[in-house]
Coordinates of C-alpha atoms and ligand atoms in Angstrom, one line a residue:
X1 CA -14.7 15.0 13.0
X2 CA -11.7 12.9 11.9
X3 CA -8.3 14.3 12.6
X4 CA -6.9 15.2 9.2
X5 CA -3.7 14.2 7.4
X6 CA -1.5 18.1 7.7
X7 CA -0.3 18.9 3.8
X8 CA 3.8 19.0 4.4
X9 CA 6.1 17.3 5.9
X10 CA 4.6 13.3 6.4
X11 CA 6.3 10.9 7.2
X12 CA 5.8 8.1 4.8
X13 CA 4.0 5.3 5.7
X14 CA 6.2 2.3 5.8
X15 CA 5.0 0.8 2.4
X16 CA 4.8 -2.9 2.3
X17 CA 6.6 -3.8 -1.4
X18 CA 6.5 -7.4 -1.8
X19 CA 4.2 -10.2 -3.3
X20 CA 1.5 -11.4 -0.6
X21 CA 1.5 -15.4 -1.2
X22 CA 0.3 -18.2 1.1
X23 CA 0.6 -16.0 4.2
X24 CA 4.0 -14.2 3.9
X25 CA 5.4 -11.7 1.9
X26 CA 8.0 -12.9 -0.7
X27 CA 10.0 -11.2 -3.4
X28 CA 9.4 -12.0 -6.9
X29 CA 11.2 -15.5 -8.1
X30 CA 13.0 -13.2 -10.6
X31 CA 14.1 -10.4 -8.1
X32 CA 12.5 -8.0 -10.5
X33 CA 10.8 -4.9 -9.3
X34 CA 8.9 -2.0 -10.8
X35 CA 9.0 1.8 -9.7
X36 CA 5.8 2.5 -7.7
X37 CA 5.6 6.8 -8.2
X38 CA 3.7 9.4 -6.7
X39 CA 2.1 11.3 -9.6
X40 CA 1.9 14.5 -7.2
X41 CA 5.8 15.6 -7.9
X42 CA 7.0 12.4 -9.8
X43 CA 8.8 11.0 -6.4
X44 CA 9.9 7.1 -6.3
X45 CA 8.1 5.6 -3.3
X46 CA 9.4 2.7 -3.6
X47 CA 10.1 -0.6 -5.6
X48 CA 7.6 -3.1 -6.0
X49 CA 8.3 -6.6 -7.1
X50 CA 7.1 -7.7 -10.4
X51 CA 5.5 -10.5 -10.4
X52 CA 5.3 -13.2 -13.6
X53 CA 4.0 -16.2 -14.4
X54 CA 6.0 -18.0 -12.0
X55 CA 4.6 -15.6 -9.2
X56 CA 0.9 -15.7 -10.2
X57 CA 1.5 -19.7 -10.8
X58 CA 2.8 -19.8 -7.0
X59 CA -0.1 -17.8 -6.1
X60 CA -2.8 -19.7 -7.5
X61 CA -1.6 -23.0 -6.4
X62 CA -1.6 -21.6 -2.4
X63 CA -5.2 -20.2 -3.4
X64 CA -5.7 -23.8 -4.6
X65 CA -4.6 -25.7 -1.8
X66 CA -6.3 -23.1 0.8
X67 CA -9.5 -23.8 -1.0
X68 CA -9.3 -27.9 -1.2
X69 CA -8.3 -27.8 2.3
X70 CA -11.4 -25.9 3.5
X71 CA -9.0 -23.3 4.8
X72 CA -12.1 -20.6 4.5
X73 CA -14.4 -22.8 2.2
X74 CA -15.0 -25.3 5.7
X75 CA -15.9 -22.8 8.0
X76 CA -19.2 -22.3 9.5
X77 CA -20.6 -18.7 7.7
X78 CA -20.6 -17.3 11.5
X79 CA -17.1 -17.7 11.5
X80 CA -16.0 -16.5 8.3
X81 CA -18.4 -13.4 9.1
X82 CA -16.9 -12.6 12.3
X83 CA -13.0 -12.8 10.3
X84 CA -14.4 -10.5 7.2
X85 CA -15.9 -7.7 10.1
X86 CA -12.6 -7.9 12.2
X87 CA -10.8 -7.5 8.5
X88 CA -13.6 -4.4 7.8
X89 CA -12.7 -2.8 11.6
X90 CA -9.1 -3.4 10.9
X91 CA -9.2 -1.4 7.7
X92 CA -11.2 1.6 9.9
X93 CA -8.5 1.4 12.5
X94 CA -5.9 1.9 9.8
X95 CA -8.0 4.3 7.4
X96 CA -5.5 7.0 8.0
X97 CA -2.2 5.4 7.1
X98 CA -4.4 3.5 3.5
X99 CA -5.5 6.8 2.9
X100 CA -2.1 8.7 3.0
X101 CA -0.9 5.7 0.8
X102 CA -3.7 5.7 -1.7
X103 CA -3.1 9.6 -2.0
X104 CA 0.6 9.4 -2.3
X105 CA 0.3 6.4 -5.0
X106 CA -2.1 7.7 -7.4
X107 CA -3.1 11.3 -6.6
X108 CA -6.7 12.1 -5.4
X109 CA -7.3 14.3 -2.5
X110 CA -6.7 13.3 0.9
X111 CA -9.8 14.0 2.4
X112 CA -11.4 12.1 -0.8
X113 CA -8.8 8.8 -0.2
X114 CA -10.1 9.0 3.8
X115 CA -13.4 10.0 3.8
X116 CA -14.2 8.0 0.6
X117 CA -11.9 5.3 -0.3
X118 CA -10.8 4.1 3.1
X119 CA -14.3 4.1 4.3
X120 CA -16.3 2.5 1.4
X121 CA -13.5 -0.2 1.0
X122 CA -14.5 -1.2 4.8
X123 CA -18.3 -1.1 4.2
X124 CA -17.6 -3.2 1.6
X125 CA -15.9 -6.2 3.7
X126 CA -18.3 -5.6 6.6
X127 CA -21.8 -5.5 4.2
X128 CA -20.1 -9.0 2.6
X129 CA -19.4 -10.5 6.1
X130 CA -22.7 -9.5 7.0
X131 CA -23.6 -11.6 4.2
X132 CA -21.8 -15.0 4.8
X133 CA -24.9 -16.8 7.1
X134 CA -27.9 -14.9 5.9
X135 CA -27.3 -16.2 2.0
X136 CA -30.1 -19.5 1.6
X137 CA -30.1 -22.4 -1.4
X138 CA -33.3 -23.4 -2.8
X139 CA -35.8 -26.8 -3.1
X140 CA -36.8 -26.6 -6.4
X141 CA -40.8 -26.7 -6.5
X142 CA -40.3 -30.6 -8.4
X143 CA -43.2 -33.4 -8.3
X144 CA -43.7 -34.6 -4.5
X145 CA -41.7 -37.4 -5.0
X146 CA -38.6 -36.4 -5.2
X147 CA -36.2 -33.7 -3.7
X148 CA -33.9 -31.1 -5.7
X149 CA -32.0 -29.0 -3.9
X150 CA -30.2 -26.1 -5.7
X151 CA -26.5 -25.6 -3.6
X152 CA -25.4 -22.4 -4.1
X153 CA -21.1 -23.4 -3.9
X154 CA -18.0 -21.2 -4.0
X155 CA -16.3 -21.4 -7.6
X156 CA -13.2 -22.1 -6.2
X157 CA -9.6 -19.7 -7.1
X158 CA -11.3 -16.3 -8.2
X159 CA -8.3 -13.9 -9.5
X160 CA -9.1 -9.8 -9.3
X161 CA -7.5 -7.8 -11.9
X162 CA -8.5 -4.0 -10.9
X163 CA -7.5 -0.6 -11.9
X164 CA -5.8 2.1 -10.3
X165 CA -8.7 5.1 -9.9
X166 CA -10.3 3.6 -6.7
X167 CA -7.7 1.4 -5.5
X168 CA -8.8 -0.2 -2.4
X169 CA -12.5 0.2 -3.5
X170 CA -12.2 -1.6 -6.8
X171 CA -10.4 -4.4 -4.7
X172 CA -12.9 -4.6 -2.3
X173 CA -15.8 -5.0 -4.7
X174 CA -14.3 -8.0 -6.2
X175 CA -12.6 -9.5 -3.2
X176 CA -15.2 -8.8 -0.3
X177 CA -18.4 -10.8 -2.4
X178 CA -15.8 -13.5 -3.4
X179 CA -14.0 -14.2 0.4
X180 CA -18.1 -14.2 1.5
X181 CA -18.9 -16.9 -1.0
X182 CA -15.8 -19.0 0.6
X183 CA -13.2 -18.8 -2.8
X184 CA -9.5 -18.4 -2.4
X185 CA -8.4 -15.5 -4.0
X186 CA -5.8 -13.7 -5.9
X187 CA -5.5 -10.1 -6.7
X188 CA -3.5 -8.5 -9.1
X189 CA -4.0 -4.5 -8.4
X190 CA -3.2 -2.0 -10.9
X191 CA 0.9 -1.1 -11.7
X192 CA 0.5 2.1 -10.7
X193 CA -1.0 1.9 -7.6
X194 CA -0.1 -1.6 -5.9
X195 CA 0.8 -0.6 -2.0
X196 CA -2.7 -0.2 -0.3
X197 CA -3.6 -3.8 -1.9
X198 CA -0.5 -5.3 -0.3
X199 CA -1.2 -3.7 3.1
X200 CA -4.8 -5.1 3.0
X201 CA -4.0 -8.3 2.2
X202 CA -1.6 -7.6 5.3
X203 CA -4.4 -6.8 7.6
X204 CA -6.6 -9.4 5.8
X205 CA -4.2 -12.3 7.6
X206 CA -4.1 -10.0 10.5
X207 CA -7.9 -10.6 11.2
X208 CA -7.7 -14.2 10.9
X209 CA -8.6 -14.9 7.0
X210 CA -6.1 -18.2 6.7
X211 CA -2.8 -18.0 4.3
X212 CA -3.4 -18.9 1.0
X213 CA -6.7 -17.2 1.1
X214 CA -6.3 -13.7 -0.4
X215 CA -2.9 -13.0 -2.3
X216 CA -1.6 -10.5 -4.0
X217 CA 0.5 -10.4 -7.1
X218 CA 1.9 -6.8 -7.7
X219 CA 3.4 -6.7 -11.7
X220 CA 2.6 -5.5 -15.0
X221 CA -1.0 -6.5 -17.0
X222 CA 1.3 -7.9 -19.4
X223 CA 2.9 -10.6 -17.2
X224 CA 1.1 -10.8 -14.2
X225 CA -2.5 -9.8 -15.5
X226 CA -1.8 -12.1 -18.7
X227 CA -0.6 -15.0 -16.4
X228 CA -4.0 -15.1 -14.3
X229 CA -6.4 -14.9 -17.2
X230 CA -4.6 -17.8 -18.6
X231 CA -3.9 -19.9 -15.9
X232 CA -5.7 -23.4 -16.1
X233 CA -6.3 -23.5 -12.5
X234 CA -8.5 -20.2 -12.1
X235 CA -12.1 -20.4 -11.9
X236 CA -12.9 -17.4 -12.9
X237 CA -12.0 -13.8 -13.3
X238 CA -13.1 -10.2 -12.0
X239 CA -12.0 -7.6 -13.8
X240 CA -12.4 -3.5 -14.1
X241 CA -10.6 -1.9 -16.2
X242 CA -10.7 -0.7 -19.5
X243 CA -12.6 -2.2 -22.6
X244 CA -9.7 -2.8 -24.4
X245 CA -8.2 -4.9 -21.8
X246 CA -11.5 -6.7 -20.8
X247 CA -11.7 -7.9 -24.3
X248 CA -8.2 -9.5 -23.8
X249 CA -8.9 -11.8 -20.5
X250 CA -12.1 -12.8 -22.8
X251 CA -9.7 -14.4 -25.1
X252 CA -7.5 -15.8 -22.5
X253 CA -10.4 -17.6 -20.9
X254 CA -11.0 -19.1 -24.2
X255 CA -7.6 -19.9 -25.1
X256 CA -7.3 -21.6 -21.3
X257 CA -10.0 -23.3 -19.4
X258 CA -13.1 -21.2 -20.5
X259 CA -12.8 -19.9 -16.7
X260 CA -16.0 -17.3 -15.9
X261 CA -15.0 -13.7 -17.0
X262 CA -17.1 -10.8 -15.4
X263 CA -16.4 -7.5 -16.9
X264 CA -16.6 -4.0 -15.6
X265 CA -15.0 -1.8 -18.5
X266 CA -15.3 2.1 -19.5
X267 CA -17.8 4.5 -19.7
X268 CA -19.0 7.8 -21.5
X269 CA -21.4 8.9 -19.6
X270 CA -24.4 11.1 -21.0
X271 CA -25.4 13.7 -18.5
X272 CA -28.6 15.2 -20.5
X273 CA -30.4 18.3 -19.1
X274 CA -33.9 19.2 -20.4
X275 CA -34.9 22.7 -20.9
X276 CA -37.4 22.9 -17.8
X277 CA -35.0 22.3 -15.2
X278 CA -36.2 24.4 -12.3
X279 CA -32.0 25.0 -10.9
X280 CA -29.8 25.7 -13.4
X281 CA -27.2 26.4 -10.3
X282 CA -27.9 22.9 -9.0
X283 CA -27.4 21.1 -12.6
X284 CA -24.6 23.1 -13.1
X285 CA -23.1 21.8 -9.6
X286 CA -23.7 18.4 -10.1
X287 CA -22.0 18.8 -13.9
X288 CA -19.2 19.9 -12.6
X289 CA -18.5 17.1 -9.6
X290 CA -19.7 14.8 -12.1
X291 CA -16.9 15.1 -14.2
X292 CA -14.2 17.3 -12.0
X293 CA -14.3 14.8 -8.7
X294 CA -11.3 12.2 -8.7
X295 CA -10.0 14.4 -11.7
X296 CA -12.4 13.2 -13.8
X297 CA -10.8 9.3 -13.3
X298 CA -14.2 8.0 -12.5
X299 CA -15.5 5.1 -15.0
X300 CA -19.0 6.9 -14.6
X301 CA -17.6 10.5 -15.5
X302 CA -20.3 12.8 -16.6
X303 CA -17.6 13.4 -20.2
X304 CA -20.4 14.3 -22.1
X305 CA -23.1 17.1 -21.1
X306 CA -26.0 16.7 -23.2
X307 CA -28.3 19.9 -23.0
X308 CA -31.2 21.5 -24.9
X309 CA -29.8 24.4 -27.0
X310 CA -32.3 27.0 -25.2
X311 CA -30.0 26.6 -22.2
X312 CA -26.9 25.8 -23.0
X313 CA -24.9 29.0 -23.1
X314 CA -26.3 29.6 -19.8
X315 CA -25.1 25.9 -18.6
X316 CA -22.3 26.4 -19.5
X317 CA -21.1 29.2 -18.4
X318 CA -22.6 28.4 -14.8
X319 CA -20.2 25.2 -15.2
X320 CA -17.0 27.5 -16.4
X321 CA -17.8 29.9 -13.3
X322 CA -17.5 26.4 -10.9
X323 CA -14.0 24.7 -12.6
X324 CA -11.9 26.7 -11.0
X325 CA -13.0 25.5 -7.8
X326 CA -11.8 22.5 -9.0
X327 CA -8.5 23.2 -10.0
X328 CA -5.6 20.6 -9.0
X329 CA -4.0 21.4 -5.8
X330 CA -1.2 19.3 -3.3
X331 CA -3.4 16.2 -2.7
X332 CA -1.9 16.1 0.6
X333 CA -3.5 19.3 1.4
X334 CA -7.4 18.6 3.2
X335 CA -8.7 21.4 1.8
X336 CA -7.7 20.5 -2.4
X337 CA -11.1 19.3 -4.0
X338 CA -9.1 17.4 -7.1
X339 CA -5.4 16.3 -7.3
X340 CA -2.4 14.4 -9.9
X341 CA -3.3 12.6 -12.3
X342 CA -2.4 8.6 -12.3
X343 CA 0.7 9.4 -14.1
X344 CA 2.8 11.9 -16.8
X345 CA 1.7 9.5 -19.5
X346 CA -1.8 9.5 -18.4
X347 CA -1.6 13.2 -18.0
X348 CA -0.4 13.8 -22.1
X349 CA -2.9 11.2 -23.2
X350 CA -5.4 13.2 -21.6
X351 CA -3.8 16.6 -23.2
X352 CA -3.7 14.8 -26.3
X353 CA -7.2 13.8 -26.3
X354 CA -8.0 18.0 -25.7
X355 CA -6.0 19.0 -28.3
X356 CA -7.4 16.5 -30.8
X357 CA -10.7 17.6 -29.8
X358 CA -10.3 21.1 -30.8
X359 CA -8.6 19.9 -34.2
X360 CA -12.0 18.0 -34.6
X361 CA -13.6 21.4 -34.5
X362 CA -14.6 21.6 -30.5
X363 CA -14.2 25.0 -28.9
X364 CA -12.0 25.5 -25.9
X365 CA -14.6 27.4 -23.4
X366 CA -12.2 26.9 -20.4
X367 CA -8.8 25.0 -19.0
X368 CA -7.0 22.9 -22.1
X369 CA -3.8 22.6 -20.2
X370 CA -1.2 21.3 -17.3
X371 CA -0.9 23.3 -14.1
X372 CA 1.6 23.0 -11.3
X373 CA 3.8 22.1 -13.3
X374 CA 6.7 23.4 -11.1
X375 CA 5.9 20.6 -8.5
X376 CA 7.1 17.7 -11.4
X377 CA 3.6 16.4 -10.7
X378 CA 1.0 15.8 -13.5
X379 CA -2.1 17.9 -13.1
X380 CA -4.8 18.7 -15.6
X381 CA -6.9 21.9 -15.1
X382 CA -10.9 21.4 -15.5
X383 CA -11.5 21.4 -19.0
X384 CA -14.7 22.7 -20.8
X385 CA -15.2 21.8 -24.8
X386 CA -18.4 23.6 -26.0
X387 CA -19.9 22.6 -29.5
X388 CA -18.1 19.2 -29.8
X389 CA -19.8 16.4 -32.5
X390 CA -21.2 13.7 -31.0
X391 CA -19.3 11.1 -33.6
X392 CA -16.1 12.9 -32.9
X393 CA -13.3 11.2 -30.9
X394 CA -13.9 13.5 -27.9
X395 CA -17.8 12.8 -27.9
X396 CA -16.9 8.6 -28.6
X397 CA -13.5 7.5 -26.8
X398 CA -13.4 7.5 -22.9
X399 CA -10.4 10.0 -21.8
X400 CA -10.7 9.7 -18.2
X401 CA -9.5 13.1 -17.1
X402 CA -11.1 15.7 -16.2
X403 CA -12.3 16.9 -19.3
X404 CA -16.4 17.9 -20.2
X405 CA -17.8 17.5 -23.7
X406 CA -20.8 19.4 -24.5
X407 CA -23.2 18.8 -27.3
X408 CA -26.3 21.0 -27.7
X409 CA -29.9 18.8 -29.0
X410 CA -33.7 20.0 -29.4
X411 CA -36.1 17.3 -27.5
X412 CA -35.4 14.8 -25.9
X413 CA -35.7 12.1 -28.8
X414 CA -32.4 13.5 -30.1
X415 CA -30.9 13.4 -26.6
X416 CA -31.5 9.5 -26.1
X417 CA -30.1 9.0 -29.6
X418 CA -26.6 10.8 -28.9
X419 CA -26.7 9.5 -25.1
X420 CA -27.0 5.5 -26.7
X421 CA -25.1 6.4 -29.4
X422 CA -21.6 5.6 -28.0
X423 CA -19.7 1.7 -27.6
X424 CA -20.3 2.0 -23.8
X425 CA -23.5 1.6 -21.9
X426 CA -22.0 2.4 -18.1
X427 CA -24.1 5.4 -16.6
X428 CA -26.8 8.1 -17.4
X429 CA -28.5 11.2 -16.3
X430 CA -31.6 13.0 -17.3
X431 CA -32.4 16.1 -15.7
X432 CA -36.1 17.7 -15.9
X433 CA -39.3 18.9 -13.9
X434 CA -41.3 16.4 -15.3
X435 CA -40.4 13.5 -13.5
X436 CA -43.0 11.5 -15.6
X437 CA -40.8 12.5 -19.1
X438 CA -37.4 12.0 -17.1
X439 CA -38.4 8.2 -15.8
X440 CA -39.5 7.6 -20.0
X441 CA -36.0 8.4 -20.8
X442 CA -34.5 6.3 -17.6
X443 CA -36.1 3.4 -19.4
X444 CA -34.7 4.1 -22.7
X445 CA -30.8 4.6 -22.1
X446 CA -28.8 1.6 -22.9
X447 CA -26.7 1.8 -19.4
X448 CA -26.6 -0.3 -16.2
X449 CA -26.9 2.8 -13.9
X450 CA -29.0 6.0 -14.5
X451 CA -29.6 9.1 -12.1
X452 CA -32.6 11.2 -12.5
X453 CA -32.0 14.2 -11.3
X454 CA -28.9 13.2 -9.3
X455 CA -25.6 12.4 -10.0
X456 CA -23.4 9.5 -8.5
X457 CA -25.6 8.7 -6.0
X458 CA -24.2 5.1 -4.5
X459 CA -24.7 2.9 -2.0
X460 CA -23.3 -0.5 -1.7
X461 CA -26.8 -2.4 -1.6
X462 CA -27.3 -1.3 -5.0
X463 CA -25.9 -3.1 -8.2
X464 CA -22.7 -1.6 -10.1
X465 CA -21.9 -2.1 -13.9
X466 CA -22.7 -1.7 -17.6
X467 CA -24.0 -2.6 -20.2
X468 CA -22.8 -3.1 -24.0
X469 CA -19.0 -2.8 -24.0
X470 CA -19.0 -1.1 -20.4
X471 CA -19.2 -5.2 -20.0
X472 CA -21.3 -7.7 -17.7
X473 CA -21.6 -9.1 -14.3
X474 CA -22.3 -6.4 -11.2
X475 CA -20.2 -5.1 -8.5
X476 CA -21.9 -4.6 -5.2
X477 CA -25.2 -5.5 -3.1
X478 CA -26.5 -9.1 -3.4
X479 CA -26.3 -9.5 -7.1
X480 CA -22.7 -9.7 -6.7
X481 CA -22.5 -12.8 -5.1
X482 CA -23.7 -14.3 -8.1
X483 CA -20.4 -14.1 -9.5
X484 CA -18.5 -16.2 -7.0
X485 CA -20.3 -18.7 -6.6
X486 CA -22.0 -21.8 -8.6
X487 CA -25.0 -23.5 -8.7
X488 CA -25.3 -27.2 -7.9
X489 CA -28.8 -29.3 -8.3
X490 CA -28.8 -32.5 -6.3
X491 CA -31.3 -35.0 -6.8
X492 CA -32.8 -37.6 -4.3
X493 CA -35.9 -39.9 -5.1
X494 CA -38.1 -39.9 -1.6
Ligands
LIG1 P1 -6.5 -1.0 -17.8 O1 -5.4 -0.5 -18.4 O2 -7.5 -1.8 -18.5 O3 -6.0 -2.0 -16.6 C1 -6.8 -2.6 -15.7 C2 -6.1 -3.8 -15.1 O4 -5.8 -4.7 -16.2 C3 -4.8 -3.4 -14.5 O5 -4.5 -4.2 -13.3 C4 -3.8 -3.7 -15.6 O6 -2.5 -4.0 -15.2 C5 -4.4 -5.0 -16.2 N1 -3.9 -5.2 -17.6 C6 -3.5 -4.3 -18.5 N2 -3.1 -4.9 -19.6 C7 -3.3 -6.2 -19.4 C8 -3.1 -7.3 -20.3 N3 -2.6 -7.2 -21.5 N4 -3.4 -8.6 -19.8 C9 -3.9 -8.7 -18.5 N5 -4.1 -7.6 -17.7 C10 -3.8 -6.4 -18.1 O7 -7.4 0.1 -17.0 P2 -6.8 1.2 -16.0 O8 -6.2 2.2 -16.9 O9 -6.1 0.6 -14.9 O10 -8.2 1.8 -15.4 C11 -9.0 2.7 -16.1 C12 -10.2 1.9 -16.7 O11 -10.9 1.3 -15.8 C13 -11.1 2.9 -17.4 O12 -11.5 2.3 -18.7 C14 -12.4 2.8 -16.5 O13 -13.6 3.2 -17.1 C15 -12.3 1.5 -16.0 N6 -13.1 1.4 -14.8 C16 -14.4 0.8 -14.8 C17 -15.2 0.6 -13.7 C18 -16.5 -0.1 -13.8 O14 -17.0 -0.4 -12.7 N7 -17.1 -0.3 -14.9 C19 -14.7 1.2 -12.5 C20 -13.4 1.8 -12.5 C21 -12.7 1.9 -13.6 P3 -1.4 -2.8 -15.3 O15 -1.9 -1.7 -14.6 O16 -0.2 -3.4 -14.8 O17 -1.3 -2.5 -16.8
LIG2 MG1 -0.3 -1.5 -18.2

């Protein structure tokens, strides 16, 4: 068992705090800075420059010359593998101190941060090592005559914009696939939670991945988020985020260099429960980590519970019975099961959300409000809304917090129809003894991952990503790799 992180008294990790550019760190050109928090008791870590346009522009141009050089690009795949599984072992060796860090910068759970975060976010760079000399191009089946060979080449400067649920995770979707490819890259993490990013990118060097190969630009979306989606001299972008924002770096590509944009935005995920389930108790369990776990800041969230109206009261109050099992405690603490939310802000938006949910005519079956509030942190308790309308803000917009809609149907027609009837198309559920019936509904949700009679089953082999407005592109297992790299026919007459 891994020695775990005791609740009081850590010392703090010595947080790194400057921009990661060609190598070194280096303060933003501007000597600006921005206050990195932890959202447990509202505590300044520390100060984190802010990088601009002149930062990201410094960036991309190392990321450049790195690339035109053959820095990484050149290598033989063994080698590069070899530097991304050093990198992966690196990142297990320091699991504990990333962990503590992620926890103290944006809130979840410390066992979650170690046994989740830390580890997948290692996976991640090992699976894509593991992938740099096993990946083939193709001889197109042409006339006999001649040969065309389809290259399958790195795109060149990729920038990662990611968001601050999963930190390290999110970052190693994006980065691991595009290092593996052979691209120079530049990540801008999240404002809220920027110091594990800059410590990888520390260990990144550390295992032997050349300077000017993976930078990171801490700052705002406005400046240094805006800066890479316009720059002319990125080749393409890799974004999670929200839906709102996505839209944004769509329009910067087009006002710059028409660079590739993949998207991975927001969710509202329909978690719909037929009447024949043979475990309520097991439906009800998966409900409430489905939306409860990482306080409910999970793009996949099970927000909305869709269930037949003969057993809904009796879902529900199954779920209520679990939530306070999921109530916020010290993050720090091994044994709390959800912690902060990201921020105070985040944390009225979320109330705000509630509140305009029960205006809307939803009924408050459990939580609704802040707790701990004498720690200066910002916690939510687990929040049930019975008989919410599925056109209704609460039912529509994604709050990201830890906050269950449910909304009663008769068959499973009507089901499908609320579960597709939202802007997003990210993840789905269908619970029901008849596997046969559950599989025909699989097939007719508009989302890019469904369980059937799971929940947030993952695995890295397996694609990640949405579909309408939850965006385009896929995180994770081959598919990925699609992303960072470009195809190239070359011709010879024989
Ligand atoms: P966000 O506000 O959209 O921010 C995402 C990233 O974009 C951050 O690095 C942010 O920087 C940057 N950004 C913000 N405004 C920008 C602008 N005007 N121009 C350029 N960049 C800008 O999302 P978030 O609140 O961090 O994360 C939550 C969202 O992520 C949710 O919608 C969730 O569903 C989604 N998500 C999706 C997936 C998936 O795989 N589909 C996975 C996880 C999360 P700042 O932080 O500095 O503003
Ligand atoms: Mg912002």
């Amino acid at each position: 068992m891994t020695k775990m992180v005791a609740p009081s008294a850590q010392p703090l990790p010595s947080f790194r705090t400057l921009a990661f550019i060609d190598g070194a760190f280096v303060p933003a050109m501007s000597g600006r800075t921005f206050r990195a928090e932890n959202p447990a008791t509202g505590a300044l870590l520390a100060e984190v420059s802010a990088c601009d346009a002149v930062d990201v522009d410094r960036a991309v141009t190392a990321a450049r010359r790195a690339f035109e050089e053959g820095r990484w690009a050149s290598l033989r795949p063994v080698d590069r593998k070899r530097t991304l599984l050093r990198f992966a072992e690196l990142i297990r060796a320091h699991r504990e101190e990333l962990a503590l860090t992620e926890t103290l910068n944006m809130g979840k759970p410390i066992t979650d941060a170690l046994r989740i975060d830390a580890r997948a976010a290692a996976d991640c760079f090992a699976y894509y090592g593991e992938c740099c000399d096993k990946i083939y191009g193709e001889v197109a089946p042409t006339t006999p005559d001649q040969l065309a060979l389809v290259l399958r080449e790195p795109v060149g400067v990729v920038a990662c914009v990611t968001p601050w649920n999963f930190p390290m995770v999110m970052a190693a979707w994006k980065v691991a696939p595009a290092l593996a490819m052979g691209n120079s890259v530049v990540l801008k993490p999240a404002e809220q939670s920027p110091l594990t990013a800059l410590r990888l990118a520390e260990l990144a060097h550390e295992a032997g991945i050349p300077a000017g190969v993976f930078n990171v630009v801490p700052g705002l979306g406005e400046e240094a988020g805006q800066a890479l989606g316009l720059h002319m001299d990125v080749d393409a972008i890799a974004f999670t985020g929200s839906t709102e924002v996505g839209k944004l770096f769509m329009g910067y590509s087009a006002q710059s260099n028409l660079k590739r944009v993949h998207l991975e935005c927001g969710g509202k995920t329909a978690f719909v429960v037929a009447h024949d389930v043979p475990d309520l108790d097991a439906v009800a369990e998966a409900v409430a980590g489905g939306i409860f776990f990482n306080q409910g800041e999970m793009c996949t969230a099970a927000s909305r519970l869709l269930v037949d109206n003969r057993i809904r009261a009796d879902l529900v109050a199954r779920i209520a019975a679990l939530a306070t099992q999921w109530m916020p405690g010290d993050p720090l603490d091994p044994a709390a099961r959800a912690g902060a939310v990201v921020s105070r802000e985040h944390q009225q938006r979320i109330l705000a959300a509630i509140a305009q949910g029960q205006k809307d005519g939803a009924r408050l079956v459990t939580g609704g409000a802040a707790v701990r509030e004498e720690t200066g942190g910002a916690f939510v308790a687990p929040t049930i809304l019975d008989d919410v309308c599925p056109s209704s803000a609460l039912a529509q917009q994604e709050i990201f917090g830890p906050v269950l809609s449910v909304i009663g149907f008769d068959g499973l027609d009507e089901a499908v129809e609320i579960a597709n009837g939202t802007i997003y198309g990210l993840g789905a559920s269908i619970w029901s003894a008849d596997l046969a019936a559950a599989h025909k509904v699989a097939r007719r949700f508009k989302a890019g991952i469904v369980y059937v009679n799971c929940f947030d089953a993952d695995d890295i082999t397996t694609p990640f990503g949405g579909m309408k407005q939850s965006g385009f592109g896929r995180d994770k297992s081959l598919h990925a790799l699609e992303k960072y790299s470009d195809l190239k026919t070359v011709w010879t007459r024989l």
